[in-house]
Coordinates of C-alpha atoms in Angstrom, one line a residue:
X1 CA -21.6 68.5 45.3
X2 CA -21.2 72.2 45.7
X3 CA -17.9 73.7 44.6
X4 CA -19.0 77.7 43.9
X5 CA -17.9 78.7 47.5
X6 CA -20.9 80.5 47.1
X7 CA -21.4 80.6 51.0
X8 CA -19.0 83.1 51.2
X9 CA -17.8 86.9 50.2
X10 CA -14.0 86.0 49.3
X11 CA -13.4 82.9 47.4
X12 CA -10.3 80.7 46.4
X13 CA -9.8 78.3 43.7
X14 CA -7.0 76.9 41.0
X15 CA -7.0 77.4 37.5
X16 CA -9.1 76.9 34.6
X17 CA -12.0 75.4 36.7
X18 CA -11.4 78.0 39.2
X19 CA -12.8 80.1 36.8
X20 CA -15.1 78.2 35.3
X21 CA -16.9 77.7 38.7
X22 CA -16.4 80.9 40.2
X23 CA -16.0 83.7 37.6
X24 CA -20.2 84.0 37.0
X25 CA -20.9 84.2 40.5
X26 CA -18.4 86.6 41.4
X27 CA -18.2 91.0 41.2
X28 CA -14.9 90.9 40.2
X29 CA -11.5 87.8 39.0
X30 CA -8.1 88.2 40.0
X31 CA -5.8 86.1 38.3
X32 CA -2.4 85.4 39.9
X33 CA 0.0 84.0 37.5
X34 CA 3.3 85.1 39.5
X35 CA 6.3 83.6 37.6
X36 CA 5.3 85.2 35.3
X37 CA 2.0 86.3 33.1
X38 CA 0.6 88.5 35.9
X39 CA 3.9 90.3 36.5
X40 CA 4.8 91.0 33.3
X41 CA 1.2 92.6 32.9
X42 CA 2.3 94.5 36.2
X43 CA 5.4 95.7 34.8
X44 CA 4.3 96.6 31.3
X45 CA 0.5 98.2 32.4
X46 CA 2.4 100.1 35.0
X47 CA 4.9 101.8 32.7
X48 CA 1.6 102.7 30.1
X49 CA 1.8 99.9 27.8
X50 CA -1.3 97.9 26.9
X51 CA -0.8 93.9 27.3
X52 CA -3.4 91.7 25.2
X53 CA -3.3 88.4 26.6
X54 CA -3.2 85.4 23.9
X55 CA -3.7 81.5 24.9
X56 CA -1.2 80.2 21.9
X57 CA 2.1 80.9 21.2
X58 CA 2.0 79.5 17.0
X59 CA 1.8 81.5 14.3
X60 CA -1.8 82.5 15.5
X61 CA -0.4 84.7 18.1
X62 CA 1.4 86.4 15.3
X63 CA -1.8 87.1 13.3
X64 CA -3.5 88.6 16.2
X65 CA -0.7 90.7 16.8
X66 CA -0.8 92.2 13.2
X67 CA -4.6 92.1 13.9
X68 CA -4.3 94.7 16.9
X69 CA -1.0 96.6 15.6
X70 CA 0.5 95.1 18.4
X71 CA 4.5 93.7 19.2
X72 CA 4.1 89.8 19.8
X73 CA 5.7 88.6 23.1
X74 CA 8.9 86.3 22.3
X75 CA 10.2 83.3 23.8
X76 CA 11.7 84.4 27.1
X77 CA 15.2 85.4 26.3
X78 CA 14.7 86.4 22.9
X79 CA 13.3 89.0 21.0
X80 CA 12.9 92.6 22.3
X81 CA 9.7 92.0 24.5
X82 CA 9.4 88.5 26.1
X83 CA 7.1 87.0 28.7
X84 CA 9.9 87.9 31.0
X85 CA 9.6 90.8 33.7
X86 CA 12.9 92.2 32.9
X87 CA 12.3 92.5 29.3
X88 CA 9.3 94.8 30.1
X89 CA 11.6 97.1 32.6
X90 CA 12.2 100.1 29.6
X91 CA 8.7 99.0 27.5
X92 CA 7.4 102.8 26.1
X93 CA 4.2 104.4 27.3
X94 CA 1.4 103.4 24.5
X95 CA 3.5 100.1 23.7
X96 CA 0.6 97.3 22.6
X97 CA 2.2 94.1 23.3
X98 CA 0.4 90.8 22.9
X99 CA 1.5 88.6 25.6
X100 CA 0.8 84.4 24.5
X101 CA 0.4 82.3 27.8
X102 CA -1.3 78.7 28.1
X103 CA -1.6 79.9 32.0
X104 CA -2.6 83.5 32.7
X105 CA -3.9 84.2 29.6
X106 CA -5.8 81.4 29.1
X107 CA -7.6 82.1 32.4
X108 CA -7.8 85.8 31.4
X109 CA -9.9 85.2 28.4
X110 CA -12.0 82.7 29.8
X111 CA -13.8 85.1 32.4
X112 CA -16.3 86.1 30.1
X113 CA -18.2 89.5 31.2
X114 CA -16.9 89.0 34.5
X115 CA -14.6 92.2 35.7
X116 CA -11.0 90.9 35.7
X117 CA -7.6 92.1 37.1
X118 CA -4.3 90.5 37.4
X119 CA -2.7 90.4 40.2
X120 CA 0.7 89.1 41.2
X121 CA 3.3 90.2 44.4
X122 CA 4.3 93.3 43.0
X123 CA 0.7 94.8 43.4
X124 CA -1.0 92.7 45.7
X125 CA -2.3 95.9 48.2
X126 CA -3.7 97.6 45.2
X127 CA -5.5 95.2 43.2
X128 CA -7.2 94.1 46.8
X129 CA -8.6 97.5 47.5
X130 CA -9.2 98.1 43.6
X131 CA -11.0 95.0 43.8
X132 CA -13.2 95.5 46.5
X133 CA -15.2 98.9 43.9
X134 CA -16.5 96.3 42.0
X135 CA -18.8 94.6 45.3
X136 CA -18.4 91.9 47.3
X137 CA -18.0 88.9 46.0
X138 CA -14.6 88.4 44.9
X139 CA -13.0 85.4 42.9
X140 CA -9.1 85.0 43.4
X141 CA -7.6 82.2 41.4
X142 CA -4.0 81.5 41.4
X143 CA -3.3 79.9 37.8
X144 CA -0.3 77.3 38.3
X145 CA 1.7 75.7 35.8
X146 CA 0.9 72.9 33.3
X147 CA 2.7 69.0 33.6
X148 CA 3.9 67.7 30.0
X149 CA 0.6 66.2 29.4
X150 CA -1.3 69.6 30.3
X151 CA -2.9 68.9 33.3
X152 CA -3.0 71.3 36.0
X153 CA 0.4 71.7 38.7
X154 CA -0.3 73.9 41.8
X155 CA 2.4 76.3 42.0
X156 CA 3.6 77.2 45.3
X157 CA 4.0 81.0 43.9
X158 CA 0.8 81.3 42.9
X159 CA -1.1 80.1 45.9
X160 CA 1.6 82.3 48.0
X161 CA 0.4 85.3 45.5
X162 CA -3.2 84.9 45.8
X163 CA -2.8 84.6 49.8
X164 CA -0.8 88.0 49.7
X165 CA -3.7 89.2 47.7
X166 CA -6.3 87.8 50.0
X167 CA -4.4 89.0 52.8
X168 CA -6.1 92.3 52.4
X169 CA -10.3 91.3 52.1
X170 CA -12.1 91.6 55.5
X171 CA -15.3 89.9 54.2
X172 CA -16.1 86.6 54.5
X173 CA -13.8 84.1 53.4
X174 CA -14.2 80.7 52.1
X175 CA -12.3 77.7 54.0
X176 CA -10.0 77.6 50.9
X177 CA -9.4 81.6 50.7
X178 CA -8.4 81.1 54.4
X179 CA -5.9 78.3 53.8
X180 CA -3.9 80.6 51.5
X181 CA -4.0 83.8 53.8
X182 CA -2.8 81.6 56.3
X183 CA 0.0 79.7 54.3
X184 CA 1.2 83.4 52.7
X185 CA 1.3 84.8 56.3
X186 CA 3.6 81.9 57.8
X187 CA 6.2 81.7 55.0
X188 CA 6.2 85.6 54.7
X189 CA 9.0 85.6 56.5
X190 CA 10.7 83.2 54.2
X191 CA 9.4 84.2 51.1
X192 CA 12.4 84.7 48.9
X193 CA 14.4 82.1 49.9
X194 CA 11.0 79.5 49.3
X195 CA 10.0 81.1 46.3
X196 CA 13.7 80.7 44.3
X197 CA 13.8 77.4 46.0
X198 CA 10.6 76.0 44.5
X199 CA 10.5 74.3 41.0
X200 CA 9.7 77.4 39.0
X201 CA 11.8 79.9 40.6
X202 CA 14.8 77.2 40.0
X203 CA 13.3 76.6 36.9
X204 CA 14.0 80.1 36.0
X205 CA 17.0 80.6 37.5
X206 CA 19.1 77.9 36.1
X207 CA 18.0 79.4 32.9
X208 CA 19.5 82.6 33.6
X209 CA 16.7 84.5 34.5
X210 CA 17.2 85.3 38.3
X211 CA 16.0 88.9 38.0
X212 CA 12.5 87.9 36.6
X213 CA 12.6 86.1 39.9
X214 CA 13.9 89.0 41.9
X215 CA 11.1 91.5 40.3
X216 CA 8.4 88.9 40.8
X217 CA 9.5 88.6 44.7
X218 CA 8.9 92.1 45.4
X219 CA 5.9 92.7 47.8
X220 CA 3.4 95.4 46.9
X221 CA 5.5 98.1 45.5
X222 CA 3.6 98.4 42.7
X223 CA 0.4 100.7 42.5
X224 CA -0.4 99.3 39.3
X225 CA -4.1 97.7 38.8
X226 CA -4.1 95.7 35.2
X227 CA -7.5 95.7 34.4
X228 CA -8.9 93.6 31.1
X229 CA -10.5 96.0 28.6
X230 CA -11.7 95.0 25.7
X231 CA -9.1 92.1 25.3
X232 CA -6.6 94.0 27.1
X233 CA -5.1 95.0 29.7
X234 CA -4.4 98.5 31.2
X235 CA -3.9 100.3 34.0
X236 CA -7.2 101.4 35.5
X237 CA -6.5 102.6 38.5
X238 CA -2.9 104.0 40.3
X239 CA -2.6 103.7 44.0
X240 CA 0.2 103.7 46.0
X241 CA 1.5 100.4 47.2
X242 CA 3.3 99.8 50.6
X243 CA 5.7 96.8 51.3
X244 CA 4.1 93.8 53.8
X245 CA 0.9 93.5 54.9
X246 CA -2.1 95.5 56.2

């Protein structure tokens, strides 16, 4: 059976073997890991920091970071820098941060020499156009979260994300690119109240981190494009992002 979406211009698919199936037929990936790898990639790239993204956080992740004169990414809610939006908010220009997630930067690093970019809310206008430079064929795959025995969970945010993303392609789009366009466009109007009602944004927020919520909400106000380099990313390209849709 064919699962490439290969039929089309704009494709949609989840995770790992989103990737996998769609990353070496594709100009360009966009990973959406809203709450809260591509965010914090937002956030940090946008302010001039470099963010190298890392699948483990063990004291492997702290090797690489000595490896790449880097800062290591804490637990969220400790440590300077943390895979935490807020954390990132006053993160200095030239700042390498290695930022360990079994989500987005698993995906990140499994693109091979495909062109990738993360996307989230925040920049969802600007990684669409920036996107489109690389040619037609363009891969969006919204990471979700992983169930104690590490299998994959759709994320609500994530889909949402990559829909707001998708929003913005007028080539063709596959059946399952279409499904998100059309689930981001009917709970736009809704969108904080389902996002912080979902399991991660209550996830979060019981914890005491309702402002990475609140900065993960915000809808293309970021001209930020986080492009992987090398092994990290950085701020290619700077546009100028408008609220809601085009």
């Amino acid at each position: 059976m064919k699962f490439d979406q290969a039929d089309f211009d704009i494709r949609c698919e989840w995770g790992q073997q989103g990737v996998l199936q769609l990353a070496p037929i594709s100009d360009v990936v966009i990973i959406v890991d809203v709450l809260s790898f591509s965010t914090c990639v937002d956030v940090a790239t946008s302010r001039g920091a470099i963010a190298f993204p890392y699948q483990w956080r063990d004291q492997s992740a702290q090797a690489f970071a000595d490896s790449m004169e880097a800062e290591l990414a804490t637990k969220r809610g400790t440590g300077k820098y943390s895979l935490s939006p807020a954390s990132l908010l006053s993160i200095s220009p030239g700042t390498r941060l290695v930022l360990p997630s079994p989500n987005g930067s698993t995906l990140s690093l499994a693109t091979g020499a495909t062109p990738t970019i993360a996307g989230c809310l925040r920049n969802a206008k600007a990684v669409a156009f920036a996107a489109m430079n690389y040619g037609p064929k363009i891969a969006v795959i919204p990471a979700g979260e992983r169930w104690e025995d590490h299998s994959l969970r759709p994320a609500i945010e994530d889909w949402i994300g990559a829909g707001a993303i998708l929003s913005h392609f007028a080539g063709r789009l596959s059946p399952e690119a279409q499904l998100a366009v059309a689930t981001y466009q009917s709970l736009c109007p809704n969108l904080e109240r389902l996002i912080r009602q979902c399991g991660s944004g209550q996830e979060l927020i019981e914890a005491g981190f309702e402002q990475d919520v609140d900065l993960s909400l915000q809808l293309s106000v970021s001209g930020c494009v986080p492009t992987l380099t090398e092994g990290a990313y950085i701020n290619q390209l700077t546009s100028t992002g408008e609220c809601g849709t085009s």
